[in-house]
Coordinates of C-alpha atoms in Angstrom, one line a residue:
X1 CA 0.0 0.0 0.0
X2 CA 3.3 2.8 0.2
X3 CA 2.5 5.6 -1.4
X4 CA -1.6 5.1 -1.8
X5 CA -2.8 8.4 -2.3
X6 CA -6.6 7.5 -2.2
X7 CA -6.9 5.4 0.9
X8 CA -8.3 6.5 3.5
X9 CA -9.4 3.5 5.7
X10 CA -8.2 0.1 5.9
X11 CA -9.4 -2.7 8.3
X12 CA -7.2 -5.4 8.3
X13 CA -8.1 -9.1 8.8
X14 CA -7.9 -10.6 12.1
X15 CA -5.2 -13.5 11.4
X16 CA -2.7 -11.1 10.7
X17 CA 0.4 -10.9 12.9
X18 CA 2.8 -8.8 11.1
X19 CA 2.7 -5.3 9.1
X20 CA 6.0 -5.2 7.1
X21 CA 8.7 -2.5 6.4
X22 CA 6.9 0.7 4.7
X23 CA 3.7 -1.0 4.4
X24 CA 1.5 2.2 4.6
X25 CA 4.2 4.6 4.4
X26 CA 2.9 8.1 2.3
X27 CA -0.5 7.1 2.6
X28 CA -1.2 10.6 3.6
X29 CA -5.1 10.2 3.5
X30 CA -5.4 7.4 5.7
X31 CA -7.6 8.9 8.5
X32 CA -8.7 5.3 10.1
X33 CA -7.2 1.7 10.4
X34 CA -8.2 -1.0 12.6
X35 CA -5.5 -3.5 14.0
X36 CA -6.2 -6.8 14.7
X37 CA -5.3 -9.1 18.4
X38 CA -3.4 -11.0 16.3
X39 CA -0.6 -8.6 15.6
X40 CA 2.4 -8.9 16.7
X41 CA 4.7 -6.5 15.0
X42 CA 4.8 -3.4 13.1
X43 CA 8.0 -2.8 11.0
X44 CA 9.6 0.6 10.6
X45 CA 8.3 3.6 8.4
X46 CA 5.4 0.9 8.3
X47 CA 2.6 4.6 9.1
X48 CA 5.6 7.0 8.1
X49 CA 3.9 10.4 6.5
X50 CA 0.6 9.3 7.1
X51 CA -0.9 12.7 7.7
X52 CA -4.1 12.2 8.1
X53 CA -4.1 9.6 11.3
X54 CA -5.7 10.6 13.7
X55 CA -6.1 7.8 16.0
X56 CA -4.9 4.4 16.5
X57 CA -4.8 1.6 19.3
X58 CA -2.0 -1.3 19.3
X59 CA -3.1 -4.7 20.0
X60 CA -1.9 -6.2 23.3
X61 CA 0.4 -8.7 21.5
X62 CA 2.5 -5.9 20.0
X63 CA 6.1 -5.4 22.2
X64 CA 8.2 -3.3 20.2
X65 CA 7.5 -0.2 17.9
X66 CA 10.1 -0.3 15.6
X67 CA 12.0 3.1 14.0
X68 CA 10.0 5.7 12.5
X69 CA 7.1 4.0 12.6
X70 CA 4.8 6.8 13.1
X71 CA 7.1 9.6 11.8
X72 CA 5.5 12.6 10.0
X73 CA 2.2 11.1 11.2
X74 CA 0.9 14.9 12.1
X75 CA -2.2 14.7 12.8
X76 CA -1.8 11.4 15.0
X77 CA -3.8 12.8 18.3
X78 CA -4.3 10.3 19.9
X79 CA -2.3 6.9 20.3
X80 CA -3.1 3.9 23.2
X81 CA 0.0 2.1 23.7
X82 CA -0.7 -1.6 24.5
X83 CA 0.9 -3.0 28.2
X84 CA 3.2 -5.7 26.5
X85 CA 5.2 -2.9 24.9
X86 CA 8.5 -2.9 26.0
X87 CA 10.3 -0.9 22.9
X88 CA 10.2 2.1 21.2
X89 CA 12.9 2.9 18.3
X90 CA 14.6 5.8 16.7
X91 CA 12.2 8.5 15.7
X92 CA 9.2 6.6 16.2
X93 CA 7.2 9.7 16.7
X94 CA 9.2 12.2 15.2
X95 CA 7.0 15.2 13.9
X96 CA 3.8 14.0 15.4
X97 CA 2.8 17.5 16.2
X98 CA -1.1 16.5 17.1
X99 CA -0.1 14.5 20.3
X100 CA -0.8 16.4 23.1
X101 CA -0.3 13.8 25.6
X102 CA 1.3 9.9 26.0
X103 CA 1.3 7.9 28.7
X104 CA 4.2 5.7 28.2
X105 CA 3.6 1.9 29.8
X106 CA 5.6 0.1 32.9
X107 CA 7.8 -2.3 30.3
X108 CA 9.9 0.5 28.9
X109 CA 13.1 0.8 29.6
X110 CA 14.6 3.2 27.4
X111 CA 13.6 6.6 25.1
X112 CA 15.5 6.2 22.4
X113 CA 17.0 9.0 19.8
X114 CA 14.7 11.5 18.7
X115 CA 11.5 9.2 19.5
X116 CA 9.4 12.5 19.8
X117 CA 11.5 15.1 18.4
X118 CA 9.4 18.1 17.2
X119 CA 6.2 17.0 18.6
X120 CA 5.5 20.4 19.1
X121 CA 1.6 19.9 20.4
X122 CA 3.1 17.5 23.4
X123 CA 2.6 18.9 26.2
X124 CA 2.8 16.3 28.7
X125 CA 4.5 13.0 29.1
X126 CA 4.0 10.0 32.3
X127 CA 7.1 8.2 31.8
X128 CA 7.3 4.8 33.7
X129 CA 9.1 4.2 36.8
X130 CA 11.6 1.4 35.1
X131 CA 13.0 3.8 32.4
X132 CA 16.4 4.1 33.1
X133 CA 18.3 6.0 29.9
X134 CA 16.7 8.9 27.2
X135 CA 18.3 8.7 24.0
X136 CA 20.0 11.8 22.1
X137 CA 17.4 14.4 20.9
X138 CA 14.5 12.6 22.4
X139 CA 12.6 16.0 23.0
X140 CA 13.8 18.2 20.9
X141 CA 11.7 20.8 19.7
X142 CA 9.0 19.8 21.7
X143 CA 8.2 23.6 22.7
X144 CA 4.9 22.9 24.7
X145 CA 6.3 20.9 26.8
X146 CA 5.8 22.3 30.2
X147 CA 6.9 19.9 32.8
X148 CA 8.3 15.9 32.9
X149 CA 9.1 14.0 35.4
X150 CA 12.0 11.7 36.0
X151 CA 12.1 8.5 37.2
X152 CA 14.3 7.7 39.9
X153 CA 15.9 4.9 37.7
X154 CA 17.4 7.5 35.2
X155 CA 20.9 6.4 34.4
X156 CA 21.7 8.4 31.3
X157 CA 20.3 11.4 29.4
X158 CA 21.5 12.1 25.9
X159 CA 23.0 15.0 24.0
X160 CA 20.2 18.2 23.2
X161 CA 17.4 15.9 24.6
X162 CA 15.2 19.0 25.8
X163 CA 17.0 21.5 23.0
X164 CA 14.1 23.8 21.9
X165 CA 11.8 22.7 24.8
X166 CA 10.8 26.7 25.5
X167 CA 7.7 26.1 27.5

C-alpha cells in the first residue's frame, strides 16, 4: 500500500500478525485503520507520512515499535500504547505534532533517539518508573512541553534531549 494516495481506511483481517517494512508509508489520506489481536509487529516507516491519522490503538500482542514508525504522522492525536510494549525505536514519533499527551507503559526501559522530536503539540508525558536511559534528541523541539518528570531509575540522558523545549 506505500505511497496510496486515495486510501483513507483500511481494516485489516484478524489473522494477521505482522505489518511489514513501509507498508503504509505516504498514505497521507489514511484517517482510520483497525488493527487486529493478532498482531504482533509493526516494522519501521510501516505509518511513516501518514498525515491524516488521527487515532490508533496497538493490540496487546504488540512489544516493540520499531523506528519511524509513526514519523510525520501529524495529525496522530491520539495513540493507546498496549501493556506488553517494552520498545520504542529511533524516531518513532518524530513530527507527530497533534499529540498532546502519552502515557508511556511500565515495560519501557529506554527513550531512544529522537523518539518525539518536534512533537510540538506535546505537552505532557507519564514516563514509567523502570525507564532508566533517554536517548539523544529525544525531545527536541517539543516547545509545549511544560513539565516531565523523572524516574528515579534514570541512568543516562543524551545529547540536546530537551533543545528547543521553550515552555
Amino acid at each position: 500500500f506505500y505511497d496510496c494516495s486515495g486510501l483513507t481506511s483500511i481494516t485489516l483481517p484478524e489473522r494477521l500478525a505482522s505489518i511489514g517494512f513501509r507498508a503504509f508509508e505516504g498514505c497521507k489520506r489514511l484517517t482510520s485503520i483497525i488493527l487486529p489481536e493478532s498482531l504482533t509487529s509493526i516494522g519501521s516507516n510501516a505509518f511513516d507520512g501518514c498525515s491524516g491519522l488521527t487515532s490508533i490503538e496497538l493490540p496487546e500482542g504488540i512489544t516493540s515499535i520499531e523506528a519511524q514508525t509513526f514519523y510525520g504522522c501529524s495529525a496522530l492525536t491520539n495513540i493507546v500504547l498496549p501493556e506488553s510494549l517494552t520498545s520504542i525505536g529511533d524516531s518513532a514519533f518524530s513530527g507527530c505534532n497533534g499529540l498532546t499527551s502519552i502515557e508511556l507503559p511500565e515495560g519501557i526501559t529506554s527513550i531512544e533517539e529522537e523518539t518525539f522530536y518536534g512533537c510540538s503539540g506535546l505537552t505532557s508525558i507519564i514516563l514509567p518508573e523502570g525507564l532508566t536511559s533517554i536517548g539523544s534528541y529525544a525531545f527536541r523541539d517539543c516547545s509545549n512541553l511544560t513539565s516531565i518528570d523523572l524516574p528515579e531509575g534514570i541512568t543516562s540522558i543524551g545529547v540536546l534531549t530537551f533543545y528547543g523545549c521553550s515552555a
